[in-house]
Short mmCIF file of C-alpha atoms in Angstrom, two decimals:
data_model
loop_
_atom_site.label_atom_id
_atom_site.label_comp_id
_atom_site.label_asym_id
_atom_site.label_seq_id
_atom_site.Cartn_x
_atom_site.Cartn_y
_atom_site.Cartn_z
CA MET A 24 1.22 -56.29 14.54
CA HIS A 25 3.19 -55.74 11.47
CA LYS A 26 0.33 -54.31 9.87
CA PHE A 27 -0.14 -51.63 12.79
CA ILE A 28 3.44 -50.66 12.38
CA TYR A 29 3.11 -50.44 8.43
CA ILE A 30 0.11 -48.40 9.01
CA SER A 31 1.75 -46.20 11.57
CA VAL A 32 4.78 -45.57 9.29
CA VAL A 33 2.44 -44.57 6.41
CA PHE A 34 0.49 -42.33 8.50
CA LEU A 35 3.66 -40.58 9.72
CA ALA A 36 4.96 -40.04 6.55
CA THR A 37 1.55 -38.83 5.18
CA SER A 38 1.31 -36.73 8.21
CA LEU A 39 5.04 -35.09 7.43
CA ILE A 40 4.23 -34.36 3.88
CA ALA A 41 0.91 -32.82 4.59
CA CYS A 42 2.54 -30.49 7.25
CA LYS A 43 5.27 -29.48 4.92
CA ARG A 44 2.78 -28.54 2.50
CA GLY A 45 0.42 -27.16 4.98
CA ASN A 46 0.63 -23.43 3.97
CA ILE A 47 -0.03 -23.94 0.23
CA SER A 48 -3.26 -26.08 1.20
CA GLU A 49 -4.29 -23.62 3.87
CA ALA A 50 -3.84 -20.81 1.31
CA GLY A 51 -5.89 -22.59 -1.29
CA GLN A 52 -8.67 -23.25 1.03
CA ALA A 53 -8.79 -19.74 2.56
CA GLY A 54 -9.28 -18.42 -0.83
CA SER A 55 -12.43 -20.11 -1.32
CA PHE A 56 -14.78 -19.63 1.59
CA LEU A 57 -15.67 -17.26 4.26
CA PHE A 58 -12.23 -16.48 5.79
CA ASN A 59 -11.12 -15.06 2.61
CA LYS A 60 -9.76 -11.69 3.53
CA ASN A 61 -9.93 -10.52 0.06
CA ASN A 62 -13.75 -11.34 -0.30
CA GLU A 63 -13.47 -12.07 -4.06
CA THR A 64 -15.27 -15.59 -3.47
CA ARG A 65 -17.37 -14.60 -0.38
CA LEU A 66 -20.36 -16.77 -0.24
CA VAL A 67 -22.32 -15.08 2.53
CA ASN A 68 -25.14 -12.79 1.24
CA ASN A 69 -25.13 -9.64 3.63
CA ILE A 70 -27.92 -7.49 1.84
CA ASN A 71 -30.85 -9.46 3.17
CA THR A 72 -29.38 -8.87 6.82
CA GLN A 73 -31.10 -6.07 8.73
CA LEU A 74 -29.06 -4.66 11.43
CA SER A 75 -29.79 -1.82 14.19
CA PRO A 76 -28.00 1.44 13.97
CA SER A 77 -25.36 0.29 16.69
CA GLU A 78 -24.87 -3.19 14.96
CA TYR A 79 -24.78 -1.45 11.62
CA VAL A 80 -21.87 0.70 12.81
CA GLN A 81 -20.17 -2.26 14.46
CA TRP A 82 -20.43 -4.36 11.23
CA ILE A 83 -19.09 -1.42 9.09
CA GLN A 84 -16.05 -0.82 11.43
CA ASN A 85 -15.23 -4.38 11.60
CA SER A 86 -12.12 -4.97 9.30
CA GLU A 87 -13.08 -8.48 8.56
CA ASN A 88 -16.09 -7.07 6.51
CA GLY A 89 -13.53 -5.47 4.15
CA LEU A 90 -14.69 -2.08 4.57
CA LYS A 91 -11.91 -0.87 7.03
CA LYS A 92 -8.46 -1.68 5.45
CA GLU A 93 -5.05 -1.07 7.16
CA LYS A 94 -1.43 -1.13 5.78
CA LYS A 95 1.77 -0.89 8.11
CA ILE A 96 4.85 0.52 6.52
CA ASP A 97 7.69 0.61 8.98
CA GLU A 98 6.55 2.80 11.90
CA ILE A 99 3.45 4.18 10.36
CA SER A 100 0.08 2.48 9.66
CA PHE A 101 -2.51 3.79 7.19
CA SER A 102 -6.08 3.09 7.65
CA LEU A 103 -9.02 3.55 5.27
CA GLN A 104 -12.60 3.11 6.42
CA HIS A 105 -15.13 3.22 3.68
CA LYS A 106 -18.55 4.79 5.18
CA PRO A 107 -21.73 3.89 3.42
CA THR A 108 -24.15 6.70 3.33
CA ASP A 109 -26.16 4.88 6.06
CA TYR A 110 -23.13 4.69 8.34
CA VAL A 111 -22.75 8.50 7.97
CA ILE A 112 -26.30 8.94 9.03
CA CYS A 113 -25.83 6.60 11.94
CA GLN A 114 -23.00 8.59 13.26
CA GLU A 115 -24.68 11.80 12.69
CA GLU A 116 -28.06 10.81 14.47
CA GLN A 117 -26.35 9.17 17.39
CA THR A 118 -29.32 7.16 18.12
CA ASN A 119 -30.34 3.38 17.80
CA THR A 120 -33.90 4.18 16.51
CA ILE A 121 -34.06 5.99 13.02
CA SER A 122 -37.18 6.57 11.40
CA PRO A 123 -37.56 5.54 7.63
CA GLN A 124 -38.51 9.34 6.83
CA VAL A 125 -35.25 10.62 8.59
CA LEU A 126 -33.36 7.82 6.54
CA LYS A 127 -34.90 8.89 3.39
CA SER A 128 -34.04 12.50 3.59
CA LYS A 129 -30.70 12.06 4.82
CA ARG A 130 -29.87 9.63 2.20
CA ALA A 131 -31.31 12.19 -0.42
CA GLU A 132 -29.03 14.84 1.25
CA LEU A 133 -25.83 12.62 1.18
CA ASN A 134 -26.08 10.12 -1.58
CA ASP A 135 -24.05 12.28 -4.18
CA MET A 136 -20.87 11.56 -2.63
CA GLU A 137 -19.16 8.60 -1.11
CA TYR A 138 -17.32 9.28 2.03
CA TYR A 139 -14.15 7.87 3.57
CA ASP A 140 -12.20 8.31 6.89
CA PHE A 141 -8.41 8.26 6.40
CA LYS A 142 -5.93 7.87 9.10
CA ILE A 143 -2.33 8.02 9.51
CA ILE A 144 -1.09 6.34 12.80
CA LEU A 145 2.26 5.84 14.50
CA ALA A 146 2.19 1.87 14.83
CA ASN A 147 3.61 1.91 18.23
CA GLY A 148 0.80 4.02 19.36
CA GLU A 149 3.13 6.49 21.30
CA GLY A 150 4.10 10.11 20.59
CA GLU A 151 2.74 12.76 18.30
CA LEU A 152 2.23 11.93 14.61
CA LEU A 153 3.00 15.46 13.67
CA LYS A 154 6.23 15.50 15.50
CA HIS A 155 7.50 12.21 14.38
CA ASN A 156 11.02 12.18 13.34
CA LEU A 157 10.99 16.04 12.97
CA GLU A 158 14.19 17.67 11.84
CA SER A 159 13.06 21.41 12.71
CA ASN A 160 10.26 23.34 14.09
CA ASP A 161 9.75 24.86 10.53
CA GLN A 162 9.02 21.32 9.35
CA TYR A 163 6.27 21.07 11.86
CA ASP A 164 4.58 24.13 10.51
CA LYS A 165 4.94 22.76 6.90
CA ARG A 166 3.43 19.48 8.06
CA VAL A 167 0.38 21.13 9.57
CA LYS A 168 -0.01 23.34 6.65
CA TYR A 169 0.40 20.43 4.16
CA PHE A 170 -2.17 18.21 6.22
CA ALA A 171 -4.57 21.21 6.33
CA PHE A 172 -4.51 22.72 2.88
CA GLU A 173 -2.46 20.78 0.34
CA MET A 174 -2.73 17.06 1.26
CA GLN A 175 -6.21 17.22 -0.62
CA LYS A 176 -4.47 17.25 -4.21
CA ASP A 177 -2.44 13.94 -3.29
CA ILE A 178 -5.50 11.90 -2.76
CA ALA A 179 -7.81 10.14 -5.37
CA ILE A 180 -9.70 7.28 -6.23
CA VAL A 181 -9.25 5.18 -9.51
CA GLN A 182 -12.23 3.58 -10.79
CA ASN A 183 -12.65 2.10 -14.24
CA ASN A 184 -9.47 3.95 -15.42
CA ASP A 185 -11.06 7.29 -14.34
CA THR A 186 -9.28 9.26 -11.50
CA ILE A 187 -11.75 10.83 -9.26
CA PRO A 188 -10.22 13.70 -7.26
CA CYS A 189 -10.89 14.11 -3.53
CA ALA A 190 -13.86 16.72 -3.46
CA LEU A 191 -14.45 17.02 0.20
CA PHE A 192 -11.43 17.00 2.64
CA HIS A 193 -11.34 17.91 6.43
CA PHE A 194 -8.23 17.46 8.58
CA GLU A 195 -9.39 16.67 12.06
CA ARG A 196 -6.71 18.49 14.00
CA ALA A 197 -5.93 16.86 17.26
CA TYR A 198 -4.45 19.76 19.32
CA ASP A 199 -3.04 17.26 22.36
CA VAL A 200 -0.40 14.62 21.85
CA SER A 201 -1.82 12.27 19.48
CA PRO A 202 -0.38 9.22 17.74
CA PHE A 203 -2.60 9.63 14.68
CA SER A 204 -4.20 12.06 12.35
CA THR A 205 -7.69 11.71 10.91
CA PHE A 206 -8.90 12.95 7.50
CA LEU A 207 -12.47 13.09 6.46
CA LEU A 208 -12.67 12.49 2.68
CA GLY A 209 -15.45 12.80 0.17
CA PHE A 210 -15.51 11.90 -3.55
CA ALA A 211 -18.26 12.50 -6.15
CA LYS A 212 -20.29 9.49 -6.95
CA GLN A 213 -19.86 8.64 -10.59
CA LYS A 214 -22.74 8.41 -12.98
CA ASN A 215 -22.22 4.46 -13.64
CA ASP A 216 -21.18 4.04 -9.97
CA THR A 217 -22.47 0.53 -9.81
CA LYS A 218 -20.38 -0.49 -13.00
CA TYR A 219 -16.91 -1.36 -11.78
CA ASN A 220 -14.88 -4.32 -10.53
CA GLU A 221 -12.56 -2.34 -7.98
CA LYS A 222 -11.88 1.10 -6.58
CA THR A 223 -8.37 1.96 -5.62
CA PHE A 224 -7.87 4.63 -3.24
CA ILE A 225 -4.46 6.38 -3.61
CA TYR A 226 -2.63 8.57 -1.60
CA HIS A 227 1.20 9.57 -2.28
CA ASP A 228 2.69 10.04 1.43
CA LYS A 229 5.54 12.78 1.29
CA VAL A 230 5.54 13.65 4.73
CA PHE A 231 6.74 10.26 6.16
CA LYS A 232 8.23 9.09 2.94
CA LYS A 233 6.54 5.86 2.58
CA GLY A 234 5.53 6.43 -1.04
CA ILE A 235 2.22 5.65 -2.66
CA ILE A 236 -0.38 4.24 -0.44
CA LYS A 237 -3.22 2.12 -2.23
CA PHE A 238 -6.20 0.48 -0.90
CA THR A 239 -8.39 -1.69 -3.20
CA TYR A 240 -12.00 -2.29 -2.53
CA THR A 241 -13.93 -4.82 -4.90
CA HIS A 242 -17.53 -4.30 -5.84
CA ASN A 243 -18.66 -6.98 -3.70
CA GLU A 244 -17.17 -5.39 -0.60
CA LEU A 245 -18.75 -2.34 -1.30
CA HIS A 246 -22.09 -3.65 -2.05
CA ASN A 247 -22.57 -6.66 -0.02
CA ILE A 248 -23.53 -4.66 3.13
CA PRO A 249 -26.28 -5.40 5.66
CA GLN A 250 -29.51 -3.03 5.55
CA LEU A 251 -30.01 -0.49 8.15
CA LYS A 252 -33.21 -1.42 10.43
CA THR A 253 -35.58 1.50 10.89
CA LEU A 254 -38.26 2.07 13.34
CA MET B 19 5.26 -61.50 21.43
CA LYS B 20 4.66 -59.03 24.34
CA ASN B 21 8.44 -57.88 23.91
CA GLN B 22 7.92 -57.60 20.34
CA THR B 23 4.87 -55.23 20.80
CA ILE B 24 6.77 -53.02 23.17
CA ILE B 25 9.60 -52.62 20.87
CA ASN B 26 7.25 -51.92 17.94
CA GLY B 27 5.33 -49.35 20.15
CA GLY B 28 8.78 -47.81 21.07
CA ILE B 29 9.73 -47.54 17.57
CA VAL B 30 6.54 -45.73 16.60
CA THR B 31 6.78 -43.28 19.49
CA ALA B 32 10.53 -42.56 18.59
CA LEU B 33 9.37 -41.98 14.91
CA LEU B 34 6.42 -39.80 16.15
CA ALA B 35 8.67 -37.70 18.47
CA PHE B 36 11.42 -37.25 15.67
CA ALA B 37 8.68 -36.15 13.45
CA ILE B 38 7.27 -33.54 15.84
CA TYR B 39 10.86 -32.47 16.77
CA TYR B 40 11.76 -32.09 12.85
CA MET B 41 8.62 -30.11 12.40
CA VAL B 42 9.22 -27.65 15.31
CA SER B 43 12.94 -27.32 15.18
CA LYS B 44 13.71 -26.98 11.55
CA PRO B 45 13.69 -23.33 10.50
CA LYS B 46 11.67 -22.51 7.35
CA THR B 47 13.82 -20.89 4.88
CA GLY B 48 13.62 -19.46 1.25
CA TYR B 49 15.38 -16.97 -0.81
CA VAL B 50 14.42 -14.10 -3.61
CA VAL B 51 16.45 -12.95 -6.61
CA ILE B 52 16.48 -9.32 -5.27
CA GLN B 53 16.81 -7.77 -8.89
CA GLU B 54 13.97 -9.79 -10.14
CA VAL B 55 11.77 -8.63 -7.33
CA TYR B 56 12.68 -5.09 -7.55
CA THR B 57 12.31 -4.97 -11.31
CA ASN B 58 8.90 -6.48 -11.20
CA PHE B 59 7.56 -4.31 -8.45
CA GLU B 60 4.72 -2.35 -9.46
CA PHE B 61 5.22 0.57 -7.42
CA LYS B 62 8.88 0.61 -8.74
CA LYS B 63 7.44 0.67 -12.28
CA GLU B 64 5.00 3.50 -11.53
CA LEU B 65 7.47 5.73 -9.86
CA GLU B 66 10.03 4.90 -12.75
CA ARG B 67 7.38 6.35 -15.06
CA LYS B 68 6.64 9.40 -13.00
CA PHE B 69 10.47 10.05 -12.70
CA THR B 70 10.80 9.91 -16.56
CA ILE B 71 7.97 12.46 -17.19
CA THR B 72 9.39 14.91 -14.46
CA LYS B 73 12.89 14.43 -15.85
CA ASN B 74 11.85 15.01 -19.30
CA ALA B 75 9.69 18.12 -18.44
CA ARG B 76 12.86 19.62 -16.75
CA GLN B 77 14.98 18.82 -19.54
CA LYS B 78 12.70 20.34 -22.17
CA GLY B 79 13.28 23.80 -20.35
CA ILE B 80 17.07 23.31 -20.29
CA ASP B 81 16.95 22.40 -24.08
CA SER B 82 15.11 25.51 -24.91
CA LEU B 83 17.72 27.44 -22.91
CA GLU B 84 20.69 25.63 -24.70
CA LEU B 85 18.89 26.46 -28.17
CA GLU B 86 18.95 30.21 -27.20
CA LEU B 87 22.49 29.98 -26.17
CA LYS B 88 23.61 28.39 -29.59
CA TYR B 89 21.77 31.18 -31.43
CA LEU B 90 23.54 33.97 -29.49
CA VAL B 91 26.85 32.19 -30.01
CA ASN B 92 26.08 32.10 -33.92
CA LYS B 93 25.15 35.87 -33.59
CA LEU B 94 28.30 36.59 -31.94
CA GLU B 95 30.49 34.65 -34.22
CA GLN B 96 29.18 36.47 -37.26
CA GLN B 97 29.94 39.79 -35.85
CA LYS B 98 33.35 41.18 -36.81
CA THR B 99 33.20 43.54 -34.18
CA LYS B 100 31.53 42.11 -31.16
CA ASP B 101 28.61 43.97 -29.70
CA LYS B 102 29.07 44.52 -25.90
CA ASN B 103 25.34 44.19 -25.35
CA ASP B 104 25.28 41.06 -27.06
CA ILE B 105 28.27 39.59 -25.28
CA LEU B 106 26.25 40.74 -21.91
CA ILE B 107 23.04 39.07 -22.90
CA PHE B 108 25.18 35.93 -23.83
CA ASN B 109 27.11 35.98 -20.59
CA ASN B 110 23.58 36.20 -18.75
CA LYS B 111 21.95 33.61 -20.71
CA ARG B 112 25.06 31.08 -20.23
CA ASP B 113 24.84 31.85 -16.39
CA GLU B 114 21.00 30.98 -16.33
CA TYR B 115 21.70 27.97 -18.41
CA LEU B 116 24.41 26.53 -16.30
CA HIS B 117 22.59 27.48 -13.14
CA LYS B 118 19.33 25.90 -14.25
CA LYS B 119 21.11 22.73 -15.43
CA LYS B 120 22.89 22.35 -12.04
CA ILE B 121 19.54 22.71 -10.22
CA SER B 122 17.89 20.28 -12.51
CA GLU B 123 20.49 17.71 -12.09
CA GLU B 124 20.26 18.06 -8.41
CA ASP B 125 16.58 18.03 -8.29
CA ASN B 126 16.51 14.92 -10.46
CA ALA B 127 19.15 13.16 -8.19
CA ALA B 128 16.94 14.25 -4.97
CA LEU B 129 13.97 12.83 -6.59
CA SER B 130 15.59 9.66 -7.60
CA ASN B 131 16.85 9.16 -4.06
CA GLN B 132 13.42 9.89 -2.46
CA TYR B 133 11.71 7.38 -4.92
CA ASP B 134 14.61 4.70 -4.39
CA THR B 135 13.90 5.08 -0.42
CA GLU B 136 10.05 4.80 -0.86
CA ILE B 137 10.40 1.82 -3.07
CA LEU B 138 12.96 -0.06 -0.79
CA THR B 139 10.91 0.78 2.41
CA GLN B 140 7.69 -0.60 1.01
CA LEU B 141 9.48 -3.68 -0.49
CA ASN B 142 11.33 -4.53 2.70
CA GLN B 143 7.95 -4.35 4.68
CA TYR B 144 6.12 -6.49 2.41
CA VAL B 145 8.75 -9.09 2.27
CA LYS B 146 8.71 -9.03 5.98
CA ASP B 147 5.00 -9.52 6.12
CA TYR B 148 5.40 -12.34 3.65
CA GLY B 149 7.75 -14.07 5.99
CA THR B 150 5.65 -13.55 8.98
CA GLU B 151 2.30 -14.47 7.31
CA ASN B 152 3.98 -17.80 6.02
CA ASN B 153 6.18 -18.68 9.01
CA TYR B 154 9.63 -18.18 7.72
CA THR B 155 12.64 -17.96 9.97
CA TYR B 156 14.84 -16.66 7.05
CA ILE B 157 14.28 -15.21 3.53
CA TYR B 158 17.64 -14.65 1.99
CA GLY B 159 18.14 -12.11 -0.85
CA ASN B 160 20.28 -13.46 -3.91
CA ASP B 161 21.91 -10.15 -5.35
CA GLY B 162 24.38 -12.10 -7.23
CA ASN B 163 27.42 -10.81 -5.28
CA GLY B 164 28.08 -14.35 -3.89
CA SER B 165 26.31 -13.76 -0.50
CA LEU B 166 24.05 -16.77 -1.51
CA MET B 167 26.31 -19.16 -3.37
CA TYR B 168 23.58 -22.28 -3.73
CA SER B 169 20.14 -23.03 -2.87
CA LYS B 170 17.65 -25.58 -4.11
CA GLU B 171 15.44 -24.28 -6.97
CA SER B 172 12.42 -25.40 -4.66
CA GLU B 173 13.61 -22.79 -2.07
CA ASN B 174 13.12 -20.07 -4.62
CA LEU B 175 10.28 -17.76 -3.47
CA THR B 176 10.84 -14.79 -6.16
CA LYS B 177 7.79 -15.45 -7.98
CA LYS B 178 5.48 -15.98 -4.92
CA VAL B 179 7.11 -12.94 -3.13
CA THR B 180 6.74 -10.64 -6.24
CA GLU B 181 2.88 -11.77 -6.49
CA TYR B 182 2.42 -11.12 -2.81
CA ILE B 183 4.25 -7.58 -2.67
CA ASN B 184 2.26 -6.39 -5.81
CA LYS B 185 -0.97 -7.41 -4.20
CA LYS B 186 0.03 -5.73 -1.03
CA TYR B 187 1.10 -2.66 -2.77
CA ASN B 188 -2.15 -2.50 -4.48
CA GLY B 189 -4.24 -2.65 -1.28
CA LYS B 190 -5.98 -5.80 -1.97
#
C-alpha cells in the first residue's frame, strides 16, 4: 500500500512538472513534424501527389499548406495568397478537366511571372474597408486613388537581397459595402528563381497606419506543391 | 487495514484534486523589459534607418540654403554702402530658409510620430498574440518606472517575446 502511495505521489509530482513545462515541450515537438506552421522541417513530400483542379485549388487555398498567409494588426487583417501558375490556370479554365495541351500552352503564357492575391480586410467583417475610420470625404477619394494607382510602388518582393518591384497590379474595386479590398499582383520571375531560401513580400501600409507588412515564404513552401492532374 | 486504504485513497484523491485546481486556477504570468523589446524590434530598427535617411536628405536642402545665406551675409558685410537689391535678395533668402527649416522640422516630427504609432501598434499586437498563443493571463511591462518592482527572473519573457515579435513581423 505504501508503495502505491509512493508511486501516486511521484506520478503526481511528475505530472505537475510536465504540465508546467508543457508549452516548451509542445513547441519543440511541433517544430519538428507535420503540424509545424513554418514548414521548415516538413517531412511530407507533396510533389508526387496528383490532384484534380478542384482539389488542387482547395489545397492551394488551405492556409495549413503555407501558401496563404494572414496577419492581424488591431482591427485590420492582411492576407496574401501565393498563386502558382497551375492555380491561375485552374481559375481561368473553371473546369475540373484540363487537357495536357491546354495546360502546356497556358503555362508557357503565364510562366514568366509569379502571382499573388493580396487582401486588406476589416477583421470584424463588418463595414466598408475604404470608409473605415474616415476623417473626411476627401480622404475617401484619396484612398480610392491610392489603391487604384499609387499603391503598386509600395509593394515589392525581396529575394536573395534583390528587390523585385510589383510589375502587375490590379485593384479589384468592390462598389458595394465590402469589408475587404483585393489586389491582384504579379512579379517578374528572376533568372535563378529556384535558388533562394526565402521570399519576402513587403507592403508599407500608409492608409491604415499599420506600418510595414511582411509575409515570408520558404523555398519549401513554394516548391513542395502537388501536381495538377490532367485528362 | 481497510480504514488505512480508504485514508490513503482519500489523500491521493485530495492531492489530485489540488493539483488540478492548482493547474486550472493559477494565472500564468510573465513580464518583459519594454525598452529591450522595443530596441530589438526589427521593425523599429528598419524605420529608424528610413527616418535617418529622410531626415538627412531634408537637412541637406536646409544646409545648402544656410550656406547661400552665409554667402549673402558676407557679401553685404563687405559693402560700405549696402546695395538695396542685395538686401532684398538676402531678406527673401532668409525667409525661404526659415520657412523651409520650419516645414522640415514639422515634417520630421510628423514622420517620427507616424513611425512611432506604427511600431507600437505592431509591437502591442504581437505581444498580445504571444500571450494568447502561450496561454498567458498577464504579461507585465517593466519600463523601469517602478510599476513592476520585483519578479523572479524565470518570469522574464523578454528574450522569448523579442524572438517571437521579430518572427511575426517578418511574416514567418
